Amino acid sequence: MPTVIAHLDIDAFYASVELLRRPELRGRPVIVSGDGPRAVVTTASYEARKFGVGSAMPTRRALRLCPDAVLIPPDFGAYRAASEVVMRLVRGTVDEVEVMGLDEAYLDLGGLLSPRAAMRRLVTEIRAATGLDASVGIGPNKLIAKVASDAEKPRGFVVLTREQACARFAGHPPRLVPGIGGKTAERLEVLGITTLAALAAADPGLLAEHFGPRQGPWLVARGRFEGEESLQAVREAVSESRESTFDVDIAGPAELDAQLQRLADQLCRGLQKHDRTGRTIAIKVRLDDWTTVTRARTIAHPTNAVEHVGQIAAELLREYAPPRPVRLLGVRVASFGGVEEPPAQTAQLALPV
Ligand SMILES: [Mg+2]
């Protein structure tokens, strides 16, 4: 059986959930964002995107581009509720699912007689149950599925073989491919590689000289749309976190600790509400120069008690002792029940926050 993987992605998820409960805003540019001076856009509706507004853009800049945009504060409870409905339908379609976030998942369609029909049906079911539109990409690996689902948003439905993906995106910049960021793209450009076709044709040995023996050949493989053909089937969300970016950088340990406890309190309340506990507690610290550091510790027994989580988070922060003012702070609890790690990893575990 050949590998067939689909990537499903809800279109403008947060903004679409908001529009469902505020139909009077339909057709208007909507931006979901906090409103502090450092707030960033979490999602923009397609009407706002026409003005050049995009995710992760500073909200102030977004409002300069699109002064008539309606600013809506994020309501993660509502997004989580919508996500649960979507993911239940996703899991009802196939056994093997890799959930990538609240609104994104990979599905292994390998066992299905008619993968396209199954995905069309899923999109219809999601629309009927939630009112949300989704885009779908289908291909022989995760990379192709992901790029295909992005290619014709909103309501895209794109099926590609590897050869078709190479041909279709040949003239696109390497940044189109997930995993190739701005810095890497700049370094490729120095080598004269400005398109995916050029990347695919590049000498892996040459790129190894510039990017190292692992990343060099990996980049060429990405350019050729070679990617993972199996899913990491995580059956439940494995972690939950809270973080905030401060309006003004914080340098004092007492204030940092107070902010950390506030985040731990919010996080634990959320965990308690969903009856989730975890054994790994992590912090994320971003300094004013954008250095981002994570520290984690795994304890013997799962917890969602703010006393435990707050205390361990505070210890981790004290041990790290931020050398510069702090711009962003986050707390995470991971390793939920049912996704236990082997005992060998109980001592200390660094995990991406
Ligand atoms: Mg999405």
JSON list of N, CA, C and O in Angstrom, two decimals, residues 3 23 29 62 69 78 80 94 111 121 126 135-136 149 165 183 190 246 293 300 324 326:
[
{"chain": "A", "resi": 3, "resn": "THR", "atom": "N", "xyz": [1.98, 5.12, 0.67]},
{"chain": "A", "resi": 3, "resn": "THR", "atom": "CA", "xyz": [1.67, 6.06, 1.74]},
{"chain": "A", "resi": 3, "resn": "THR", "atom": "C", "xyz": [0.79, 7.19, 1.19]},
{"chain": "A", "resi": 3, "resn": "THR", "atom": "O", "xyz": [1.12, 7.77, 0.16]},
{"chain": "A", "resi": 23, "resn": "PRO", "atom": "N", "xyz": [-21.84, 37.23, 13.66]},
{"chain": "A", "resi": 23, "resn": "PRO", "atom": "CA", "xyz": [-22.06, 37.25, 12.20]},
{"chain": "A", "resi": 23, "resn": "PRO", "atom": "C", "xyz": [-22.14, 38.66, 11.64]},
{"chain": "A", "resi": 23, "resn": "PRO", "atom": "O", "xyz": [-21.91, 38.86, 10.44]},
{"chain": "A", "resi": 29, "resn": "PRO", "atom": "N", "xyz": [-12.80, 43.24, 7.94]},
{"chain": "A", "resi": 29, "resn": "PRO", "atom": "CA", "xyz": [-11.49, 42.74, 8.37]},
{"chain": "A", "resi": 29, "resn": "PRO", "atom": "C", "xyz": [-11.46, 42.56, 9.89]},
{"chain": "A", "resi": 29, "resn": "PRO", "atom": "O", "xyz": [-11.80, 43.49, 10.62]},
{"chain": "A", "resi": 62, "resn": "ALA", "atom": "N", "xyz": [-0.29, 46.04, 12.14]},
{"chain": "A", "resi": 62, "resn": "ALA", "atom": "CA", "xyz": [-1.48, 45.54, 11.44]},
{"chain": "A", "resi": 62, "resn": "ALA", "atom": "C", "xyz": [-2.54, 46.63, 11.37]},
{"chain": "A", "resi": 62, "resn": "ALA", "atom": "O", "xyz": [-3.19, 46.80, 10.33]},
{"chain": "A", "resi": 69, "resn": "ALA", "atom": "N", "xyz": [-9.82, 47.64, 10.76]},
{"chain": "A", "resi": 69, "resn": "ALA", "atom": "CA", "xyz": [-9.96, 46.27, 11.27]},
{"chain": "A", "resi": 69, "resn": "ALA", "atom": "C", "xyz": [-10.64, 46.28, 12.63]},
{"chain": "A", "resi": 69, "resn": "ALA", "atom": "O", "xyz": [-10.43, 47.18, 13.44]},
{"chain": "A", "resi": 78, "resn": "ALA", "atom": "N", "xyz": [-13.09, 29.14, 23.84]},
{"chain": "A", "resi": 78, "resn": "ALA", "atom": "CA", "xyz": [-13.96, 28.92, 22.67]},
{"chain": "A", "resi": 78, "resn": "ALA", "atom": "C", "xyz": [-13.21, 28.17, 21.58]},
{"chain": "A", "resi": 78, "resn": "ALA", "atom": "O", "xyz": [-13.78, 27.29, 20.92]},
{"chain": "A", "resi": 80, "resn": "ARG", "atom": "N", "xyz": [-10.71, 26.13, 21.98]},
{"chain": "A", "resi": 80, "resn": "ARG", "atom": "CA", "xyz": [-10.49, 24.74, 22.39]},
{"chain": "A", "resi": 80, "resn": "ARG", "atom": "C", "xyz": [-11.77, 23.92, 22.20]},
{"chain": "A", "resi": 80, "resn": "ARG", "atom": "O", "xyz": [-11.72, 22.78, 21.77]},
{"chain": "A", "resi": 94, "resn": "VAL", "atom": "N", "xyz": [-10.10, 8.37, 10.44]},
{"chain": "A", "resi": 94, "resn": "VAL", "atom": "CA", "xyz": [-9.02, 7.37, 10.37]},
{"chain": "A", "resi": 94, "resn": "VAL", "atom": "C", "xyz": [-8.51, 7.09, 11.77]},
{"chain": "A", "resi": 94, "resn": "VAL", "atom": "O", "xyz": [-8.72, 7.85, 12.70]},
{"chain": "A", "resi": 111, "resn": "GLY", "atom": "N", "xyz": [-4.86, 3.21, 4.57]},
{"chain": "A", "resi": 111, "resn": "GLY", "atom": "CA", "xyz": [-5.74, 2.06, 4.50]},
{"chain": "A", "resi": 111, "resn": "GLY", "atom": "C", "xyz": [-7.06, 2.31, 3.79]},
{"chain": "A", "resi": 111, "resn": "GLY", "atom": "O", "xyz": [-7.88, 1.41, 3.67]},
{"chain": "A", "resi": 121, "resn": "ARG", "atom": "N", "xyz": [-15.56, 14.24, 2.59]},
{"chain": "A", "resi": 121, "resn": "ARG", "atom": "CA", "xyz": [-16.64, 14.00, 3.55]},
{"chain": "A", "resi": 121, "resn": "ARG", "atom": "C", "xyz": [-16.30, 14.64, 4.89]},
{"chain": "A", "resi": 121, "resn": "ARG", "atom": "O", "xyz": [-17.13, 15.29, 5.51]},
{"chain": "A", "resi": 126, "resn": "ILE", "atom": "N", "xyz": [-17.16, 18.66, 9.15]},
{"chain": "A", "resi": 126, "resn": "ILE", "atom": "CA", "xyz": [-16.65, 19.73, 10.01]},
{"chain": "A", "resi": 126, "resn": "ILE", "atom": "C", "xyz": [-17.47, 21.00, 9.80]},
{"chain": "A", "resi": 126, "resn": "ILE", "atom": "O", "xyz": [-17.85, 21.68, 10.74]},
{"chain": "A", "resi": 135, "resn": "SER", "atom": "N", "xyz": [-8.98, 23.61, 4.89]},
{"chain": "A", "resi": 135, "resn": "SER", "atom": "CA", "xyz": [-8.24, 23.30, 3.67]},
{"chain": "A", "resi": 135, "resn": "SER", "atom": "C", "xyz": [-7.52, 21.98, 3.86]},
{"chain": "A", "resi": 135, "resn": "SER", "atom": "O", "xyz": [-7.09, 21.64, 4.96]},
{"chain": "A", "resi": 136, "resn": "VAL", "atom": "N", "xyz": [-7.40, 21.24, 2.74]},
{"chain": "A", "resi": 136, "resn": "VAL", "atom": "CA", "xyz": [-6.83, 19.90, 2.80]},
{"chain": "A", "resi": 136, "resn": "VAL", "atom": "C", "xyz": [-5.73, 19.78, 1.75]},
{"chain": "A", "resi": 136, "resn": "VAL", "atom": "O", "xyz": [-5.87, 20.27, 0.63]},
{"chain": "A", "resi": 149, "resn": "SER", "atom": "N", "xyz": [-1.88, 21.80, 1.52]},
{"chain": "A", "resi": 149, "resn": "SER", "atom": "CA", "xyz": [-3.04, 22.36, 2.24]},
{"chain": "A", "resi": 149, "resn": "SER", "atom": "C", "xyz": [-2.95, 23.88, 2.30]},
{"chain": "A", "resi": 149, "resn": "SER", "atom": "O", "xyz": [-3.96, 24.56, 2.41]},
{"chain": "A", "resi": 165, "resn": "ALA", "atom": "N", "xyz": [4.50, 18.24, -6.96]},
{"chain": "A", "resi": 165, "resn": "ALA", "atom": "CA", "xyz": [4.87, 19.27, -5.98]},
{"chain": "A", "resi": 165, "resn": "ALA", "atom": "C", "xyz": [6.13, 19.99, -6.45]},
{"chain": "A", "resi": 165, "resn": "ALA", "atom": "O", "xyz": [6.21, 21.22, -6.43]},
{"chain": "A", "resi": 183, "resn": "LYS", "atom": "N", "xyz": [16.53, 32.98, 8.28]},
{"chain": "A", "resi": 183, "resn": "LYS", "atom": "CA", "xyz": [18.01, 32.96, 8.36]},
{"chain": "A", "resi": 183, "resn": "LYS", "atom": "C", "xyz": [18.57, 31.96, 7.35]},
{"chain": "A", "resi": 183, "resn": "LYS", "atom": "O", "xyz": [19.51, 32.27, 6.62]},
{"chain": "A", "resi": 190, "resn": "VAL", "atom": "N", "xyz": [22.81, 33.57, -0.42]},
{"chain": "A", "resi": 190, "resn": "VAL", "atom": "CA", "xyz": [24.23, 33.89, -0.60]},
{"chain": "A", "resi": 190, "resn": "VAL", "atom": "C", "xyz": [24.87, 32.89, -1.56]},
{"chain": "A", "resi": 190, "resn": "VAL", "atom": "O", "xyz": [25.75, 33.22, -2.35]},
{"chain": "A", "resi": 246, "resn": "PHE", "atom": "N", "xyz": [5.43, 40.83, 27.95]},
{"chain": "A", "resi": 246, "resn": "PHE", "atom": "CA", "xyz": [5.18, 41.99, 28.80]},
{"chain": "A", "resi": 246, "resn": "PHE", "atom": "C", "xyz": [5.20, 43.28, 28.00]},
{"chain": "A", "resi": 246, "resn": "PHE", "atom": "O", "xyz": [5.94, 43.41, 27.03]},
{"chain": "A", "resi": 293, "resn": "VAL", "atom": "N", "xyz": [15.14, 30.82, 26.10]},
{"chain": "A", "resi": 293, "resn": "VAL", "atom": "CA", "xyz": [15.70, 29.71, 26.86]},
{"chain": "A", "resi": 293, "resn": "VAL", "atom": "C", "xyz": [14.55, 28.93, 27.47]},
{"chain": "A", "resi": 293, "resn": "VAL", "atom": "O", "xyz": [13.56, 29.51, 27.91]},
{"chain": "A", "resi": 300, "resn": "ALA", "atom": "N", "xyz": [8.24, 12.79, 39.85]},
{"chain": "A", "resi": 300, "resn": "ALA", "atom": "CA", "xyz": [7.84, 11.39, 39.91]},
{"chain": "A", "resi": 300, "resn": "ALA", "atom": "C", "xyz": [6.33, 11.21, 39.68]},
{"chain": "A", "resi": 300, "resn": "ALA", "atom": "O", "xyz": [5.91, 10.27, 39.01]},
{"chain": "A", "resi": 324, "resn": "ARG", "atom": "N", "xyz": [19.47, 39.21, 31.56]},
{"chain": "A", "resi": 324, "resn": "ARG", "atom": "CA", "xyz": [19.03, 40.47, 30.96]},
{"chain": "A", "resi": 324, "resn": "ARG", "atom": "C", "xyz": [17.54, 40.63, 31.26]},
{"chain": "A", "resi": 324, "resn": "ARG", "atom": "O", "xyz": [16.89, 39.68, 31.68]},
{"chain": "A", "resi": 326, "resn": "VAL", "atom": "N", "xyz": [13.60, 40.62, 30.94]},
{"chain": "A", "resi": 326, "resn": "VAL", "atom": "CA", "xyz": [12.79, 39.56, 30.34]},
{"chain": "A", "resi": 326, "resn": "VAL", "atom": "C", "xyz": [11.60, 40.16, 29.60]},
{"chain": "A", "resi": 326, "resn": "VAL", "atom": "O", "xyz": [10.89, 41.02, 30.12]}
]
